[in-house]
CSV table of C-alpha atoms in Angstrom, one decimal:
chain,number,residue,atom,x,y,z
U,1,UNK,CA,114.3,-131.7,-34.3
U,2,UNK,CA,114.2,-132.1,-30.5
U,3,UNK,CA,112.0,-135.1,-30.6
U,4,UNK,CA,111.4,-137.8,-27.3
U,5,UNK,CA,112.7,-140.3,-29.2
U,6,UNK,CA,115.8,-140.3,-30.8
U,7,UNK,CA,119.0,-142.4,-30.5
U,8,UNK,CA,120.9,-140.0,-28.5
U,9,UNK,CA,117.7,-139.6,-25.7
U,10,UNK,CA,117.4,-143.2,-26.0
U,11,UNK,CA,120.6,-144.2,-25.0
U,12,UNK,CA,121.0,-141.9,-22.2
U,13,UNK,CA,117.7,-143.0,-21.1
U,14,UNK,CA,118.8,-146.9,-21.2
U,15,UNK,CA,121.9,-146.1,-19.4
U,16,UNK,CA,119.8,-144.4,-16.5
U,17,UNK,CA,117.4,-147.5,-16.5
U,18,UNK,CA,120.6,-149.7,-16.1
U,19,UNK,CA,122.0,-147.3,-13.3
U,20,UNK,CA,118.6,-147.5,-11.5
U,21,UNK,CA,118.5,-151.4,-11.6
U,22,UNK,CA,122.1,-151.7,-10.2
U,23,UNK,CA,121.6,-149.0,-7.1
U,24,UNK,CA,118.0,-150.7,-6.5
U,25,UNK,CA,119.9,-154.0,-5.8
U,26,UNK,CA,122.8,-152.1,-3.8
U,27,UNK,CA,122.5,-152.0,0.0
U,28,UNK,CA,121.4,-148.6,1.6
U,29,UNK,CA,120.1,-145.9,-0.2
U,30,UNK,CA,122.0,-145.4,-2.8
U,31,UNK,CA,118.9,-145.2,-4.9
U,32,UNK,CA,118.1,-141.8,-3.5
U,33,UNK,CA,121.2,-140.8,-2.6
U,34,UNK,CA,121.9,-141.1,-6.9
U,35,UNK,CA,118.3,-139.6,-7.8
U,36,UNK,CA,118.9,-136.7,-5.0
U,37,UNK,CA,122.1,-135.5,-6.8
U,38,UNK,CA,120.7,-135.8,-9.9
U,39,UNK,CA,118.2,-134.0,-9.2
U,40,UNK,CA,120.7,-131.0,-7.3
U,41,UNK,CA,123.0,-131.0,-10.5
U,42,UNK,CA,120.1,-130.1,-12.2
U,43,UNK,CA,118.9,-127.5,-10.1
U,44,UNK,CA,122.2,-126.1,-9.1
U,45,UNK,CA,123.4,-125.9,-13.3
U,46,UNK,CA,120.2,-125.6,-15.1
U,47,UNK,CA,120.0,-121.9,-14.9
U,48,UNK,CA,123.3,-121.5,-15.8
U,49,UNK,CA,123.0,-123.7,-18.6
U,50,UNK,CA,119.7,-121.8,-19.4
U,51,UNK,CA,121.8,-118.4,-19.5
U,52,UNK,CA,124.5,-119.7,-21.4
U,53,UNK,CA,122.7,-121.0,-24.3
U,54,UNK,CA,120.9,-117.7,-24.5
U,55,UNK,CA,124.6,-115.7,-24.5
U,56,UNK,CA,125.8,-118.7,-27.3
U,57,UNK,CA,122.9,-117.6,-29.7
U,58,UNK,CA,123.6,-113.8,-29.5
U,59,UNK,CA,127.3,-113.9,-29.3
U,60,UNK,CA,127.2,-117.2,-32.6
U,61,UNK,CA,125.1,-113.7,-34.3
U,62,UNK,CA,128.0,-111.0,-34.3
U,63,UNK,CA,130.9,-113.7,-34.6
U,64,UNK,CA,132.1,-113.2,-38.0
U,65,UNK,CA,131.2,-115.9,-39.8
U,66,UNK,CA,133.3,-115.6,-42.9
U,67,UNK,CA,136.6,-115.3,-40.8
U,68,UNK,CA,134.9,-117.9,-38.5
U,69,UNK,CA,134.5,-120.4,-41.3
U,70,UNK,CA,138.4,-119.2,-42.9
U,71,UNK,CA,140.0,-119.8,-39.9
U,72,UNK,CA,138.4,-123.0,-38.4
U,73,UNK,CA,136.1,-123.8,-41.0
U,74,UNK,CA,136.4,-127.7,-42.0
U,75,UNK,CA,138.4,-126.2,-45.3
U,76,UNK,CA,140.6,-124.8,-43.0
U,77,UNK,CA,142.6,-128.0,-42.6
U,78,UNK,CA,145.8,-128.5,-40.8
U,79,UNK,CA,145.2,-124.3,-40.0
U,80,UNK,CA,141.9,-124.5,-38.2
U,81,UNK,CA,143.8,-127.5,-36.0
U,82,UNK,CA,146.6,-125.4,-35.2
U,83,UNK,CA,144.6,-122.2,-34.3
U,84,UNK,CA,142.6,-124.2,-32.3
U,85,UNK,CA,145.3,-125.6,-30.0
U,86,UNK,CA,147.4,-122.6,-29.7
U,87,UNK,CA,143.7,-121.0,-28.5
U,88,UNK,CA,142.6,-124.0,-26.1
U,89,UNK,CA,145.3,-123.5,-23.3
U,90,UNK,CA,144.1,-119.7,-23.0
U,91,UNK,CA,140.2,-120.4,-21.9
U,92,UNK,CA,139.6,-120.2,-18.4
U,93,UNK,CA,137.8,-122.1,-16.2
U,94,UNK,CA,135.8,-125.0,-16.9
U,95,UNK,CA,133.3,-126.4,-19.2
U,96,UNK,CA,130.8,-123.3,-18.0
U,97,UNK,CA,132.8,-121.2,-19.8
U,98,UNK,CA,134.5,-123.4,-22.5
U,99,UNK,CA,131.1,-125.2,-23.7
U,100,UNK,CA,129.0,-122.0,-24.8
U,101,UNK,CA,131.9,-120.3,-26.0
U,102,UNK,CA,132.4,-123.9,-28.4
U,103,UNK,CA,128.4,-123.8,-29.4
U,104,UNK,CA,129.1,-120.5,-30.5
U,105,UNK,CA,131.5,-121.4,-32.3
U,106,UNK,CA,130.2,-123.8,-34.0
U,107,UNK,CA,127.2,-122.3,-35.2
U,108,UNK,CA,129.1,-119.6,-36.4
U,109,UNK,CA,130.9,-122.3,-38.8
U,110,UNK,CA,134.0,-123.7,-37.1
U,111,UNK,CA,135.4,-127.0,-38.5
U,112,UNK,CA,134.5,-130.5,-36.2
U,113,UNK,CA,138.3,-131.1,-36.2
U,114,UNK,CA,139.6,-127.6,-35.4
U,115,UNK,CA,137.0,-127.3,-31.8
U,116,UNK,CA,138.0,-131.2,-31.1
U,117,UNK,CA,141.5,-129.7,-31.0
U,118,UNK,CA,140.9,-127.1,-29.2
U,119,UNK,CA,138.9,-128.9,-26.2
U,120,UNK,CA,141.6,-131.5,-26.3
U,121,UNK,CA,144.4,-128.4,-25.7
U,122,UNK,CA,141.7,-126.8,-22.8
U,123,UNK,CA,141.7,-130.0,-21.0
U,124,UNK,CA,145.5,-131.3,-21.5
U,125,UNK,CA,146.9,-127.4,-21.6
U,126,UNK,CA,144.7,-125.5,-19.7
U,127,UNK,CA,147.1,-122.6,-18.2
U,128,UNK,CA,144.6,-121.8,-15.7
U,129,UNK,CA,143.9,-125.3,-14.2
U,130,UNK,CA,147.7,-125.6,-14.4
U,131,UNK,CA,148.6,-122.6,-12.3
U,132,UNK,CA,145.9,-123.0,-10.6
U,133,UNK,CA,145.6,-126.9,-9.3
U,134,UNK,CA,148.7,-128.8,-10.9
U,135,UNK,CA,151.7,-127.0,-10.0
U,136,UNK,CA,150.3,-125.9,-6.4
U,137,UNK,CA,149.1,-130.0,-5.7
U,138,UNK,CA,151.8,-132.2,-7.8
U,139,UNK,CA,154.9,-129.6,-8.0
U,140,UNK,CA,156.1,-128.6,-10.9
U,141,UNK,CA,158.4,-131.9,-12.3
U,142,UNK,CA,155.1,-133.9,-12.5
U,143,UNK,CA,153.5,-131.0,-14.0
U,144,UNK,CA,156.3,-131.0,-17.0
U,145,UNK,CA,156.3,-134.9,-17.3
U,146,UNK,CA,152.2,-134.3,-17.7
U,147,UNK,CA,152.6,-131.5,-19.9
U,148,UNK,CA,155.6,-133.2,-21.9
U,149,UNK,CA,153.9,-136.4,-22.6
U,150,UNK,CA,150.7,-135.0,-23.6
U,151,UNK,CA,152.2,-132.0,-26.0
U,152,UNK,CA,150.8,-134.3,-28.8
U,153,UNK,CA,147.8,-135.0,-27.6
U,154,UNK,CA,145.8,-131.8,-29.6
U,155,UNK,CA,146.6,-132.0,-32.9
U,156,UNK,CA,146.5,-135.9,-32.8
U,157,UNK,CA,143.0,-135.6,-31.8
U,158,UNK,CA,142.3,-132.7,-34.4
U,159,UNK,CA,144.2,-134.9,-36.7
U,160,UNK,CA,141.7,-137.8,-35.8
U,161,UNK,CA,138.6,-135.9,-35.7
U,162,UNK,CA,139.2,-135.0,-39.0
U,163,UNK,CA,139.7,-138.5,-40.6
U,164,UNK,CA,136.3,-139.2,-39.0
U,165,UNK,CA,134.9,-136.5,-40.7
U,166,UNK,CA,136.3,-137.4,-43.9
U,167,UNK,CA,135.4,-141.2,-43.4
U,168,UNK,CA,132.0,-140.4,-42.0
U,169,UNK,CA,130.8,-137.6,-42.8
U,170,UNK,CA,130.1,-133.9,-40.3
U,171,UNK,CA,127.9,-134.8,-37.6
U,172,UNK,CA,124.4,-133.5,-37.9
U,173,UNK,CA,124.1,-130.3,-36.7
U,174,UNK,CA,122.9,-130.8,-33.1
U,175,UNK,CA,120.3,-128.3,-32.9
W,1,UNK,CA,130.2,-132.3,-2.5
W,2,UNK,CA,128.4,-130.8,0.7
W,3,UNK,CA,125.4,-128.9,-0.5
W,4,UNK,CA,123.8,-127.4,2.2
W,5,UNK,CA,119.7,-127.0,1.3
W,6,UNK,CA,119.3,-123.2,1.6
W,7,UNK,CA,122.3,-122.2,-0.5
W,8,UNK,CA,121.1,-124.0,-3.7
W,9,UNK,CA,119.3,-121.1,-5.0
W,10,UNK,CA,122.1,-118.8,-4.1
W,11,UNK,CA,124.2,-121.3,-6.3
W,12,UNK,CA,122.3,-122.2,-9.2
W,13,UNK,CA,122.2,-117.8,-9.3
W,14,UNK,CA,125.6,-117.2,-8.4
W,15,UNK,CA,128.2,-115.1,-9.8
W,16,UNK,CA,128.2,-117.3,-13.2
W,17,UNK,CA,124.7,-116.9,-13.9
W,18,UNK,CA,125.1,-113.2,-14.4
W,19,UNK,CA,127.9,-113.5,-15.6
W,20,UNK,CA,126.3,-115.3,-18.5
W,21,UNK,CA,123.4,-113.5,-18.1
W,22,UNK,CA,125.5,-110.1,-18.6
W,23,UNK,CA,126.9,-111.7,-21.8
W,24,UNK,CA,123.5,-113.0,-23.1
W,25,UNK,CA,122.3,-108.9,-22.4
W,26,UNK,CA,125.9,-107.5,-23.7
W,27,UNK,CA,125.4,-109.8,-27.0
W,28,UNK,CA,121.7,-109.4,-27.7
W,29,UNK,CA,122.5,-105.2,-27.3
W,30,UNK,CA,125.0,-105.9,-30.3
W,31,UNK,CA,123.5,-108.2,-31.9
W,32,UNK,CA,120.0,-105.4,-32.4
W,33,UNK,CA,122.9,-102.2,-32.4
W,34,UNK,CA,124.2,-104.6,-35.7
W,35,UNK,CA,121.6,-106.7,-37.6
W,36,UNK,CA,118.5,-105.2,-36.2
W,37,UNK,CA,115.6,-106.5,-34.0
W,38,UNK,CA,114.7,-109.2,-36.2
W,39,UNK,CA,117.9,-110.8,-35.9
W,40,UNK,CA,117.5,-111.0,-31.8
W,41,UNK,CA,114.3,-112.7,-32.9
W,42,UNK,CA,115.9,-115.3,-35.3
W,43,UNK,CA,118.5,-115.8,-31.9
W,44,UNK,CA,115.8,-116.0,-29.9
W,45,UNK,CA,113.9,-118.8,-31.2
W,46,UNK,CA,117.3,-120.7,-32.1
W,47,UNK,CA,117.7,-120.9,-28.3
W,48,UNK,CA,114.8,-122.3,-28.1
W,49,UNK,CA,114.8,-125.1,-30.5
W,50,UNK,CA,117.8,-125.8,-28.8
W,51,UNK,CA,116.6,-125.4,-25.4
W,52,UNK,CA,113.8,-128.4,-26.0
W,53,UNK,CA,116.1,-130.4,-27.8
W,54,UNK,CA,118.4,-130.7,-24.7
W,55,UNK,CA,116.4,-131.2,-21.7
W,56,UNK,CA,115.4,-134.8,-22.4
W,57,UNK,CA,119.2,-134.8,-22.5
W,58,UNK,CA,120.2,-133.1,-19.9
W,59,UNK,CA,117.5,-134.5,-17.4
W,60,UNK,CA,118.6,-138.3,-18.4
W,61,UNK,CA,122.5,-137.1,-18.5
W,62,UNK,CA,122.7,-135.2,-14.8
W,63,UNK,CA,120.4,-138.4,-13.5
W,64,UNK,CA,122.5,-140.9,-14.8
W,65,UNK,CA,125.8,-139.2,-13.5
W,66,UNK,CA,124.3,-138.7,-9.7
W,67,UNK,CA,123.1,-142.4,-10.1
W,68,UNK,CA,127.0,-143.3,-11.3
W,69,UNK,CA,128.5,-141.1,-8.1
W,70,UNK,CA,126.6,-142.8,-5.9
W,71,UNK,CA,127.1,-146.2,-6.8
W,72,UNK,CA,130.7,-146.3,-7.2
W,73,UNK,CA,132.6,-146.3,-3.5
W,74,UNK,CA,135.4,-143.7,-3.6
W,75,UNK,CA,137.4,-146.1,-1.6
W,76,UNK,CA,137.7,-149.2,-4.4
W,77,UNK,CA,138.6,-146.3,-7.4
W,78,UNK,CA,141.6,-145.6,-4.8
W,79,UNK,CA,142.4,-149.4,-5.0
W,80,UNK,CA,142.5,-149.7,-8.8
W,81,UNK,CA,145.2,-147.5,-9.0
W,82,UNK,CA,147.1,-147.0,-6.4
W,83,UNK,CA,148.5,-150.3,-6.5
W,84,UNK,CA,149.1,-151.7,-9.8
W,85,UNK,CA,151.5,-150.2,-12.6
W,86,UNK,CA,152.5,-151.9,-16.3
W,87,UNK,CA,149.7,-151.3,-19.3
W,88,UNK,CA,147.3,-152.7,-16.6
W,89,UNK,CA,148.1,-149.9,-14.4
W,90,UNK,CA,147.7,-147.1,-16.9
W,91,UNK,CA,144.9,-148.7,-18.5
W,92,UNK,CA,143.1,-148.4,-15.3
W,93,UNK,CA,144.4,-144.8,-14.5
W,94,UNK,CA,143.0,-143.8,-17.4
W,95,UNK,CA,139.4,-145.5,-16.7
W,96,UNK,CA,139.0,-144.3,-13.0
W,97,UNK,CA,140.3,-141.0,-14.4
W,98,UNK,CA,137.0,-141.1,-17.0
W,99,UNK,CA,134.5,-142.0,-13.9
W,100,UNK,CA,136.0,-139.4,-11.8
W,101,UNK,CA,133.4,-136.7,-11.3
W,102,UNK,CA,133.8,-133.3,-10.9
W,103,UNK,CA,136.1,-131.0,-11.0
W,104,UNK,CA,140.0,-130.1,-10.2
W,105,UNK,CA,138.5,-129.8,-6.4
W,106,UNK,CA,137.7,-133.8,-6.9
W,107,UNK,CA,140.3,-135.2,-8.8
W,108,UNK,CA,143.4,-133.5,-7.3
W,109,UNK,CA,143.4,-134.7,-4.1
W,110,UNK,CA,142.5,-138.0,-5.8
W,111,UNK,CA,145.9,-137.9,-7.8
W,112,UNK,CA,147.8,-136.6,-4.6
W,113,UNK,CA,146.5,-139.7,-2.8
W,114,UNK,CA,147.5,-142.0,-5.6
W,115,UNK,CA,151.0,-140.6,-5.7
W,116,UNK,CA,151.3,-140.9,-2.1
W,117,UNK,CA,150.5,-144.4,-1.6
W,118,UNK,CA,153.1,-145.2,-4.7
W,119,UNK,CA,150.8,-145.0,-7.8
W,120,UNK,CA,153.3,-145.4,-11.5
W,121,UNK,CA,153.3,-142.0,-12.9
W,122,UNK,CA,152.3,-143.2,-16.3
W,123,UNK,CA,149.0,-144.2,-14.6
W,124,UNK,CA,149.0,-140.8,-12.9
W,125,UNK,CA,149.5,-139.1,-15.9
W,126,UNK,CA,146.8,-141.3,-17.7
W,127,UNK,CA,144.3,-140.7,-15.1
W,128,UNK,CA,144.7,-136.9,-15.3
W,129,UNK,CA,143.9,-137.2,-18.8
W,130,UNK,CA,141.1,-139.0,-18.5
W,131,UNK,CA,139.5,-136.9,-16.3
W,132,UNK,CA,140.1,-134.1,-18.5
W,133,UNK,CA,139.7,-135.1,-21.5
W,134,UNK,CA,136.7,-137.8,-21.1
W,135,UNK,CA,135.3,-137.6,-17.1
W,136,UNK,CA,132.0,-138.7,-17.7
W,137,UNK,CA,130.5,-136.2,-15.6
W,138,UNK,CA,131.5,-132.9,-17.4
W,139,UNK,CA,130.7,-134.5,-20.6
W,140,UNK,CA,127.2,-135.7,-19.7
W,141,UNK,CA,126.7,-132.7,-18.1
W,142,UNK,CA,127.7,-130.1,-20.3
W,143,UNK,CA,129.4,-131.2,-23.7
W,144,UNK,CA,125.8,-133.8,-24.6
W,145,UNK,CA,123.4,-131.1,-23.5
W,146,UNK,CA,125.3,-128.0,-25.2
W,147,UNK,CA,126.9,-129.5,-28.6
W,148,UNK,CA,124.6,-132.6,-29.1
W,149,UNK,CA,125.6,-136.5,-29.2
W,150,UNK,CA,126.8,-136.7,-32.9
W,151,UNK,CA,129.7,-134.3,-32.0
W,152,UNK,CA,130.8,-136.1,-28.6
W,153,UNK,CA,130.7,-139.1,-29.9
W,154,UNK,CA,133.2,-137.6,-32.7
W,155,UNK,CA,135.1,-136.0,-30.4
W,156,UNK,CA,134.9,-138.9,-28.0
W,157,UNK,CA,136.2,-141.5,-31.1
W,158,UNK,CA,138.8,-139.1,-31.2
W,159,UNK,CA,140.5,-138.6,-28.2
W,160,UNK,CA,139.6,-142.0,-26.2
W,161,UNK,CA,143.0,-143.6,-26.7
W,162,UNK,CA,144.8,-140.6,-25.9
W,163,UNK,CA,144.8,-141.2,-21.9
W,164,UNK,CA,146.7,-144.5,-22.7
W,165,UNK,CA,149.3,-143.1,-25.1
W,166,UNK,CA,150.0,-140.0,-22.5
W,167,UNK,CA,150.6,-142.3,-20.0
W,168,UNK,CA,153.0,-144.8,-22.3
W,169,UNK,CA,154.8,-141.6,-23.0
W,170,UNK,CA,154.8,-140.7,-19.6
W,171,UNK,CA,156.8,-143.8,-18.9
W,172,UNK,CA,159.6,-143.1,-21.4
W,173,UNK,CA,160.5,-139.8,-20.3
W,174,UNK,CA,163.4,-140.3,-18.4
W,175,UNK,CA,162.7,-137.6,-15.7
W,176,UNK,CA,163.6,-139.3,-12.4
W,177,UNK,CA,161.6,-136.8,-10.3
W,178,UNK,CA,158.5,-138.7,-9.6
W,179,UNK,CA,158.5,-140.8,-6.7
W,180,UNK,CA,156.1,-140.4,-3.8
W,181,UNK,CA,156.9,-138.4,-0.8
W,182,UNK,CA,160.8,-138.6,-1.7
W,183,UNK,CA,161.0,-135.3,-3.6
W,184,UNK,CA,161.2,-131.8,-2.6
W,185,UNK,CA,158.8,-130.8,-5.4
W,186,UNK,CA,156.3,-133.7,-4.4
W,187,UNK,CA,152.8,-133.0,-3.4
W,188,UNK,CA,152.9,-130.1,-0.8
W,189,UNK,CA,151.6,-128.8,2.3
W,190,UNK,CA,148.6,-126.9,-0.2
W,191,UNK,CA,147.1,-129.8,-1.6
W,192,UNK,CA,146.7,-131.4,2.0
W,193,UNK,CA,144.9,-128.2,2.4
W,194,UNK,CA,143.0,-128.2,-0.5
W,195,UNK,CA,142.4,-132.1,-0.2
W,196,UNK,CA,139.5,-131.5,2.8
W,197,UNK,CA,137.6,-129.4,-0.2
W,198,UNK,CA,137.0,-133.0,-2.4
């Protein structure tokens, strides 16, 4: 648990060492400039984050956890990866909103394949970035050719998600 | 992107925080109404273990995606696409589309830009999901920090080809609509508007 030095902190921790290295050798001050938003994405979404992991504990408490598990449990199958894309398109807003309400999920014992479905339909069917953004920006023929090439796109990557979980096994529990 | 010094506090404790914080309160109220005090404990400390297991995360992962914003020009990611189409094309869509930071505000005018300088709509399409499925930013942001590297990397084993095929399919469909600036349902007056926002 929560240990310095894991795999997952290493590698994000190479990856800024590499990033350092190549704005140190850029010209101007891109070093800062990459530090200094860094260091404002931090400040500006650490609360927030703060807040929303503290609403994702009490709300993965009351979620039932027997229908939880039923519905997009991994037994669920091809059923959790359904329910999950017809309920992606309906969250609002961004990952604020979507990424707590997945945690809770999660610890309330949804199925890997069944949330990777359902953050695949948020992204590629989100109504509300749709109305929103898409139709508004790009018209509406783009957004059909968009939403027409990508109608597959969920349950392929529910479909995916849970050959991984069958080859490799669930991924550890995060926290 | 213009953060002006004195309204950072206002935004880190904007209308989201409470909103989340009036959640957290609404919750933990149900979750002592329900199971009792000592579950709002058990919650409690849960948030906590997870809470210390993602800030060496989150630290490295908001770091490393300033450091990225900064060092790529905004001007050469416009280049990639806009003039090249074939697998190449959506190939690359989809990759700029993954190193796109932000949000809708960002990548929309980024699209509408591609589309008027004559970008393939299969790349178009394959840079919109890219960005939405895989930006960099949002993942390293909030998916690592919140649901923990094991699961992203699942989920991002899963979906990474996706972009590509979208954009392949993209390409087939035989909807003659998209061509820049030659169609009344093109890119409008709005997302000039909304472009000065990015």
């Amino acid at each position: 648990m929560g240990g310095i030095f894991e795999p997952g902190v290493m590698i994000i921790w190479g990856m800024v060492v590499v990033a350092l290295v190549i704005a140190m050798r850029q010209p101007g001050a891109r070093l800062r400039q990459g530090v200094m938003r860094g260091a404002d994405m931090f400040l500006v979404n650490g609360p927030k984050i703060g807040v929303a992991i503290l609403a994702a504990g009490f709300i993965s408490q009351i979620l039932p956890e027997d229908i939880v598990a039923a519905w997009l449990g991994e037994s669920a199958g091809w059923q959790g990866i359904l329910i999950g894309c017809a309920v992606g398109p309906f969250f609002p807003g961004g990952p604020l909103v979507i990424m707590p309400l997945v945690l809770a999920l999660l610890k309330a014992g949804a199925g890997v394949p069944a949330l990777i479905a359902l953050l695949t339909a948020a992204a590629t069917w989100g109504l509300h970035r749709i109305f929103m953004f898409e139709i508004p920006m790009m018209g509406g023929r783009f957004t059909a050719l968009r939403l027409v090439s990508s109608i597959a796109l969920p349950p392929l990557a529910g479909l995916l998600a849970a050959l991984l979980v069958q080859v490799l096994g669930a991924p550890a529990p995060g926290h | 992107m213009r953060r002006p010094k004195r309204s950072r506090a206002a935004e880190a404790f904007g209308p989201s925080f409470w909103v989340f914080a009036g959640f957290a309160g609404i919750a933990a109220w149900a979750v002592w109404e329900l199971k009792g005090i000592g579950a709002v404990g058990e919650a409690l400390s849960g948030d906590l273990d997870v809470l210390l297991f993602l800030l060496p995360r989150m630290i490295g992962g908001m770091l490393l995606a300033g450091l990225v914003q900064a060092i790529l020009p905004p001007d050469l990611v416009a280049k990639w696409v806009g003039e090249d189409s074939g697998l190449r094309g959506i190939f690359i869509g989809a990759v700029v589309g993954m190193l796109t930071p932000g949000g809708p505000m960002t990548s929309f005018p980024i699209v509408v830009a591609f589309y008027m300088s004559g970008a393939d709509r299969g790349a178009l399409v394959a840079y919109l999901t890219g960005w939405s499925l895989l930006g960099f930013h949002r993942t390293l942001v909030w998916e690592l920090p919140l649901l923990g590297s094991e699961f992203t990397l699942y989920r991002i084993a899963a979906v990474i080809a996706l972009p590509i095929l979208a954009g392949l399919i993209a390409r087939r469909i035989p909807l003659r609509a998209v061509g820049p600036g030659r169609e009344e349902d093109g890119p409008t007056a709005g997302s000039r508007r909304a472009g000065g926002e990015a």
